[in-house]
Amino acid sequence: MTIAFVKTTLPIIGAPMAGGTTTPELTEAVDRAGGFPFVAGGYLTAEALAPLITRMRETTSNFGVNLFAPNPVPVDRMAFDDFVTALEPAAAARGITLDPEPVEDDDHFDAKLDWLTEHPVPLVSLTFNLPTAETVDRLHAVGTQVVATVTSVPEARAAAEVGVDGLIVQGPRAGGHSGTADPTRIIEDRATVDLVRDILAELALPVAAGGGVDGEAMVGDLLGAGASSVVVGTLLLRSDEAGTASTHRAALAADEFTDTQLTRAFTGRPARALVNDFVRKFDPVAVDAYPAVHHLTKEFRAAAKKADDPHGLHLWAGTGYRSAQDGSAETIVKDLGSRFARE
């Protein structure tokens, strides 16, 4: 029997949704409900992340910080140029001139890791790539637990080998970016509960799991499969405290959007979104080039958000998006997890 790496009243973890979706108010609501909150460190500098962590410390001593582990995909310049050419007419229609030069960065990873070793937090999770043994050792040295996001049995094995304390098993039906360490691979559809069972058949590490969670019944199924906690993200997107754009909120409830799809069109990395015109038009010519495509389309997506146009926006959503509800995140978390409360 594995031991949970988070100790909370309810076995619910609020997913760290980067880019402003996971707000301080959302993390505080998850904590009040008895769940485990994550500060989303993606897309932030160390200087921008620090006050979010400081505010979290004022609320609870039981929280985590999520970082994007560097994992740049070498840019196929010819394919990237072809994607730029395909996108240019749509960008021009919005008054945007695309920068044809691919932009790369490591999401300020080293600076954030330095800050976290100087100002230790209870737990750090890594996604987009597995942590190195050196990263794990540095965080362990200051008393921080380290958890890796994994999307397959081989990734789980590799994470165990570098000494992580636990795994966040992300099924392919999760909304937003896949945490896979190999963003070029074809991600086949399967139930998260089956992936959890396969991983726990080989490893004794504690596991939290998410992906396609659509309600209390699935929480029970994942816990029954051996997960100690369940990660929810899409179900919080319409909550009062989430920083979800109004255009995105409306799309999640609109009859117009009837399906989700993994696509590289928005960022160059597989991410599940509602199928809109952008996905339909540009997914067939999308390229593996994160973060280059993310930077390329950033201004385009910002313009769509400003124009309240859901067909130009990245509408991240897991397959359980129809179950997302308005209201307080505290209530949503309690409704999901109260039946499984821990003493």
Coordinates of C-alpha atoms in Angstrom, one line a residue:
M1 CA 0.0 0.0 0.0
T2 CA 1.5 3.3 -1.0
I3 CA 1.4 6.4 1.1
A4 CA 0.0 9.7 -0.2
F5 CA 2.5 12.4 -0.8
V6 CA -0.1 15.1 0.1
K7 CA -1.9 15.1 3.4
T8 CA -5.4 16.7 3.1
T9 CA -8.9 16.1 4.4
L10 CA -10.2 15.6 0.9
P11 CA -8.3 13.6 -1.8
I12 CA -8.6 16.4 -4.3
I13 CA -5.7 18.3 -5.9
G14 CA -6.3 21.6 -7.7
A15 CA -4.3 21.4 -10.9
P16 CA -1.7 24.1 -11.5
M17 CA -3.1 25.9 -14.6
A18 CA -0.5 28.3 -15.8
G19 CA -1.1 31.6 -17.6
G20 CA -3.3 33.2 -15.0
T21 CA -6.0 30.5 -14.7
T22 CA -4.9 29.3 -11.3
T23 CA -5.2 32.5 -9.3
P24 CA -4.3 33.0 -5.6
E25 CA -8.1 33.1 -4.9
L26 CA -8.4 29.7 -6.6
T27 CA -5.6 28.1 -4.6
E28 CA -7.1 29.5 -1.4
A29 CA -10.5 28.1 -2.2
V30 CA -9.1 24.6 -2.8
D31 CA -7.3 24.8 0.5
R32 CA -10.4 26.0 2.4
A33 CA -12.3 23.0 0.9
G34 CA -9.7 20.6 2.4
G35 CA -8.0 19.9 -0.9
F36 CA -4.4 20.4 -1.9
P37 CA -3.5 23.6 -3.8
F38 CA -0.8 24.2 -6.3
V39 CA 0.8 27.5 -7.3
A40 CA 1.3 27.5 -11.0
G41 CA 4.8 28.5 -11.8
G42 CA 4.7 28.1 -15.6
Y43 CA 5.2 31.2 -17.8
L44 CA 6.4 33.2 -14.8
T45 CA 9.8 34.6 -13.8
A46 CA 11.2 33.9 -10.4
E47 CA 10.4 37.4 -9.4
A48 CA 6.7 37.0 -10.4
L49 CA 6.4 33.6 -8.8
A50 CA 7.8 34.7 -5.4
P51 CA 4.8 36.8 -4.2
L52 CA 2.3 34.1 -5.2
I53 CA 4.2 31.6 -3.0
T54 CA 4.5 34.2 -0.2
R55 CA 0.7 34.7 -0.3
M56 CA 0.1 31.0 -0.3
R57 CA 2.3 30.6 2.9
E58 CA -0.1 33.1 4.6
T59 CA -3.0 30.7 4.0
T60 CA -1.4 27.2 4.5
S61 CA 1.8 25.3 5.0
N62 CA 0.4 22.5 2.9
F63 CA 0.8 23.4 -0.8
G64 CA 2.9 22.7 -3.9
V65 CA 4.6 24.7 -6.7
N66 CA 4.5 23.4 -10.3
L67 CA 7.3 24.2 -12.7
F68 CA 7.8 23.5 -16.4
A69 CA 10.9 21.4 -16.8
P70 CA 12.9 22.5 -19.9
N71 CA 12.3 20.3 -22.9
P72 CA 12.8 22.2 -26.1
V73 CA 12.1 20.3 -29.3
P74 CA 14.6 21.1 -32.0
V75 CA 12.9 23.3 -34.6
D76 CA 12.5 21.9 -38.1
R77 CA 13.0 25.2 -39.8
M78 CA 11.4 24.3 -43.0
A79 CA 8.3 22.9 -41.3
F80 CA 8.2 26.0 -38.9
D81 CA 8.4 28.4 -41.9
D82 CA 5.6 26.5 -43.6
F83 CA 3.4 26.9 -40.5
V84 CA 4.2 30.6 -40.3
T85 CA 3.2 31.0 -44.0
A86 CA -0.1 29.1 -43.3
L87 CA -0.9 31.4 -40.3
E88 CA 0.1 34.7 -41.9
P89 CA -3.3 35.4 -43.6
A90 CA -5.3 34.8 -40.5
A91 CA -2.8 37.0 -38.5
A92 CA -3.0 39.8 -41.0
A93 CA -6.8 39.8 -40.8
R94 CA -6.3 40.6 -37.1
G95 CA -3.7 43.3 -37.8
I96 CA -0.9 41.1 -36.6
T97 CA 2.6 40.8 -38.2
L98 CA 4.1 37.5 -37.2
D99 CA 7.8 37.2 -36.2
P100 CA 9.2 34.5 -38.5
E101 CA 12.2 33.8 -36.3
P102 CA 11.5 31.0 -33.8
V103 CA 11.9 32.1 -30.2
E104 CA 13.2 29.6 -27.6
D105 CA 13.4 29.8 -23.8
D106 CA 13.6 27.6 -20.7
D107 CA 10.8 29.3 -18.9
H108 CA 13.3 30.8 -16.4
F109 CA 13.7 27.3 -14.9
D110 CA 17.1 27.7 -13.3
A111 CA 16.2 31.0 -11.6
K112 CA 13.0 29.5 -10.2
L113 CA 14.8 26.4 -9.0
D114 CA 17.4 28.6 -7.3
W115 CA 14.7 30.6 -5.6
L116 CA 12.9 27.5 -4.4
T117 CA 16.1 26.1 -2.9
E118 CA 16.6 29.4 -1.1
H119 CA 13.0 29.6 0.0
P120 CA 11.9 26.0 0.4
V121 CA 8.3 24.9 -0.1
P122 CA 6.7 21.6 0.9
L123 CA 6.4 20.1 -2.6
V124 CA 7.5 20.9 -6.1
S125 CA 6.1 19.1 -9.2
L126 CA 7.6 19.1 -12.6
T127 CA 5.9 18.8 -15.9
F128 CA 6.8 18.9 -19.6
N129 CA 9.9 16.8 -18.8
L130 CA 11.2 14.6 -16.0
P131 CA 13.4 16.2 -13.4
T132 CA 17.1 15.4 -13.4
A133 CA 18.6 13.6 -10.5
E134 CA 20.5 16.8 -9.7
T135 CA 17.2 18.8 -9.5
V136 CA 15.7 16.1 -7.2
D137 CA 18.8 16.1 -5.0
R138 CA 18.8 19.9 -4.7
L139 CA 15.2 20.1 -3.6
H140 CA 15.5 17.1 -1.3
A141 CA 18.5 18.8 0.4
V142 CA 16.2 21.7 1.5
G143 CA 13.4 19.3 2.6
T144 CA 11.1 19.6 -0.4
Q145 CA 9.3 16.7 -1.8
V146 CA 9.6 16.2 -5.6
V147 CA 6.8 14.9 -7.8
A148 CA 7.0 14.2 -11.5
T149 CA 4.1 14.3 -14.0
V150 CA 4.1 11.1 -16.1
T151 CA 1.9 10.0 -19.0
S152 CA 3.1 6.4 -19.5
V153 CA 4.7 3.5 -17.8
P154 CA 8.2 4.1 -19.2
E155 CA 8.0 7.7 -17.9
A156 CA 7.0 6.5 -14.5
R157 CA 9.9 4.1 -14.4
A158 CA 12.4 6.8 -15.4
A159 CA 11.0 9.2 -12.8
A160 CA 11.4 6.5 -10.1
E161 CA 15.0 6.1 -11.1
V162 CA 15.9 9.7 -10.4
G163 CA 14.4 9.5 -6.9
V164 CA 11.1 11.3 -7.0
D165 CA 8.8 11.0 -4.0
G166 CA 5.6 10.5 -6.0
L167 CA 3.9 10.6 -9.4
I168 CA 1.1 12.7 -10.9
V169 CA -0.3 10.3 -13.5
Q170 CA -1.9 12.4 -16.3
G171 CA -4.2 10.5 -18.6
P172 CA -4.5 11.6 -22.3
R173 CA -8.0 13.0 -21.7
A174 CA -6.8 15.8 -19.5
G175 CA -7.3 19.4 -20.6
G176 CA -4.5 21.7 -21.6
H177 CA -0.9 20.6 -22.2
S178 CA 0.1 17.0 -22.0
G179 CA 3.0 16.6 -19.5
T180 CA 4.6 14.0 -21.7
A181 CA 8.4 14.0 -21.7
D182 CA 8.3 13.2 -25.4
P183 CA 6.0 15.8 -27.0
T184 CA 6.6 14.4 -30.5
R185 CA 5.0 11.0 -29.7
I186 CA 1.5 10.0 -30.8
I187 CA -0.6 10.0 -27.7
E188 CA -3.2 7.3 -27.9
D189 CA -6.5 7.6 -26.1
R190 CA -7.0 5.5 -23.0
A191 CA -8.8 5.7 -19.6
T192 CA -6.7 7.3 -16.8
V193 CA -7.8 4.5 -14.5
D194 CA -6.1 1.9 -16.7
L195 CA -2.9 4.0 -16.8
V196 CA -2.9 4.2 -13.0
R197 CA -3.3 0.5 -12.7
D198 CA -0.5 -0.2 -15.2
I199 CA 1.9 2.1 -13.4
L200 CA 1.1 0.8 -9.9
A201 CA 1.5 -2.8 -11.1
E202 CA 5.2 -1.9 -11.5
L203 CA 6.0 0.8 -9.0
A204 CA 5.3 1.3 -5.3
L205 CA 5.5 5.1 -5.5
P206 CA 2.4 7.1 -4.3
V207 CA 0.3 8.3 -7.2
A208 CA -2.2 11.1 -7.8
A209 CA -4.1 11.0 -11.0
G210 CA -6.1 13.2 -13.3
G211 CA -7.4 13.4 -16.9
G212 CA -11.0 13.4 -18.0
V213 CA -12.4 13.7 -14.5
D214 CA -16.1 14.5 -14.9
G215 CA -17.5 14.0 -11.4
E216 CA -17.6 12.2 -8.1
A217 CA -17.9 8.8 -9.7
M218 CA -14.7 9.1 -11.5
V219 CA -13.0 10.3 -8.4
G220 CA -14.1 7.1 -6.8
D221 CA -12.8 5.0 -9.7
L222 CA -9.4 6.6 -9.6
L223 CA -9.1 6.2 -5.9
G224 CA -10.3 2.6 -6.2
A225 CA -7.5 2.0 -8.8
G226 CA -4.9 3.0 -6.2
A227 CA -4.5 6.7 -6.6
S228 CA -4.2 8.5 -3.3
S229 CA -5.6 11.8 -4.7
V230 CA -7.3 13.0 -7.8
V231 CA -6.2 16.1 -9.8
V232 CA -8.9 18.3 -11.2
G233 CA -8.4 21.2 -13.6
T234 CA -11.2 21.5 -16.2
L235 CA -13.9 21.1 -13.5
L236 CA -12.5 24.3 -11.9
L237 CA -12.3 26.4 -15.1
R238 CA -15.8 28.0 -14.6
S239 CA -15.4 28.5 -10.9
D240 CA -15.7 32.0 -9.4
E241 CA -12.1 32.1 -8.4
A242 CA -10.5 30.9 -11.6
G243 CA -8.8 33.4 -13.9
T244 CA -10.4 31.8 -17.0
A245 CA -11.1 34.3 -19.8
S246 CA -14.8 35.1 -20.2
T247 CA -14.6 33.9 -23.8
H248 CA -13.3 30.5 -22.6
R249 CA -15.9 30.2 -19.9
A250 CA -18.7 30.8 -22.3
A251 CA -17.3 28.3 -24.8
L252 CA -17.2 25.5 -22.2
A253 CA -21.0 25.9 -21.8
A254 CA -21.9 26.6 -25.4
D255 CA -23.7 24.2 -27.6
E256 CA -21.5 25.2 -30.5
F257 CA -18.5 23.3 -29.1
T258 CA -19.1 19.6 -29.0
D259 CA -15.7 17.9 -28.9
T260 CA -12.1 18.2 -27.7
Q261 CA -8.9 17.3 -29.4
L262 CA -5.2 17.0 -28.7
T263 CA -3.6 19.6 -30.9
R264 CA -0.1 21.1 -31.4
A265 CA -1.5 24.1 -33.4
F266 CA -1.5 26.6 -30.6
T267 CA 1.9 26.0 -28.9
G268 CA 3.8 23.3 -30.8
R269 CA 3.2 20.8 -27.9
P270 CA 0.2 18.5 -27.6
A271 CA -2.6 20.1 -25.6
R272 CA -6.3 19.2 -25.4
A273 CA -8.7 21.9 -26.4
L274 CA -12.2 22.5 -27.6
V275 CA -12.3 22.0 -31.4
N276 CA -12.7 25.5 -32.9
D277 CA -11.9 27.0 -36.3
F278 CA -8.2 27.5 -35.4
V279 CA -7.9 23.8 -34.5
R280 CA -9.7 22.7 -37.6
K281 CA -7.6 24.9 -39.9
F282 CA -4.1 24.7 -38.4
D283 CA -3.9 21.3 -36.6
P284 CA -3.3 19.6 -40.0
V285 CA -0.2 21.7 -40.6
A286 CA 0.9 22.0 -36.9
V287 CA 4.6 21.3 -36.0
D288 CA 6.4 20.0 -33.0
A289 CA 8.2 23.1 -31.8
Y290 CA 7.5 24.2 -28.3
P291 CA 8.0 26.9 -27.1
A292 CA 8.6 28.4 -30.6
V293 CA 5.0 28.0 -31.7
H294 CA 3.7 29.2 -28.3
H295 CA 5.6 32.4 -28.8
L296 CA 4.6 32.7 -32.5
T297 CA 0.8 32.5 -31.8
K298 CA 0.8 34.4 -28.5
E299 CA -0.2 37.7 -30.0
F300 CA -2.7 36.1 -32.3
R301 CA -4.4 34.4 -29.3
A302 CA -4.3 37.6 -27.3
A303 CA -6.1 39.4 -30.1
A304 CA -8.8 36.8 -30.2
K305 CA -9.3 37.1 -26.5
K306 CA -9.6 40.9 -26.8
A307 CA -12.1 40.5 -29.6
D308 CA -14.1 37.9 -27.6
D309 CA -13.6 35.4 -30.5
P310 CA -13.6 31.8 -29.3
H311 CA -12.4 30.5 -32.7
G312 CA -9.0 32.1 -32.4
L313 CA -8.4 31.2 -28.8
H314 CA -6.9 28.2 -27.1
L315 CA -9.9 26.8 -25.3
W316 CA -8.2 24.2 -23.1
A317 CA -10.6 21.6 -21.9
G318 CA -10.5 17.9 -20.8
T319 CA -13.1 15.4 -22.0
G320 CA -15.1 16.0 -18.9
Y321 CA -15.7 19.7 -19.7
R322 CA -19.4 19.5 -19.9
S323 CA -19.4 18.8 -16.1
A324 CA -17.7 22.1 -15.3
Q325 CA -20.0 24.3 -13.3
D326 CA -20.3 27.9 -12.2
G327 CA -19.9 28.7 -8.5
S328 CA -17.3 28.6 -5.8
A329 CA -14.3 26.3 -6.2
E330 CA -14.6 25.5 -2.5
T331 CA -18.0 24.0 -3.2
I332 CA -16.9 22.2 -6.3
V333 CA -14.0 20.6 -4.5
K334 CA -16.2 19.6 -1.6
D335 CA -18.8 18.1 -3.8
L336 CA -16.2 16.0 -5.6
G337 CA -14.3 14.8 -2.6
S338 CA -16.5 14.8 0.6
R339 CA -17.6 11.2 0.2
F340 CA -14.0 10.2 0.3
A341 CA -12.9 12.4 3.2
R342 CA -9.9 11.2 5.2
E343 CA -9.8 11.2 8.9

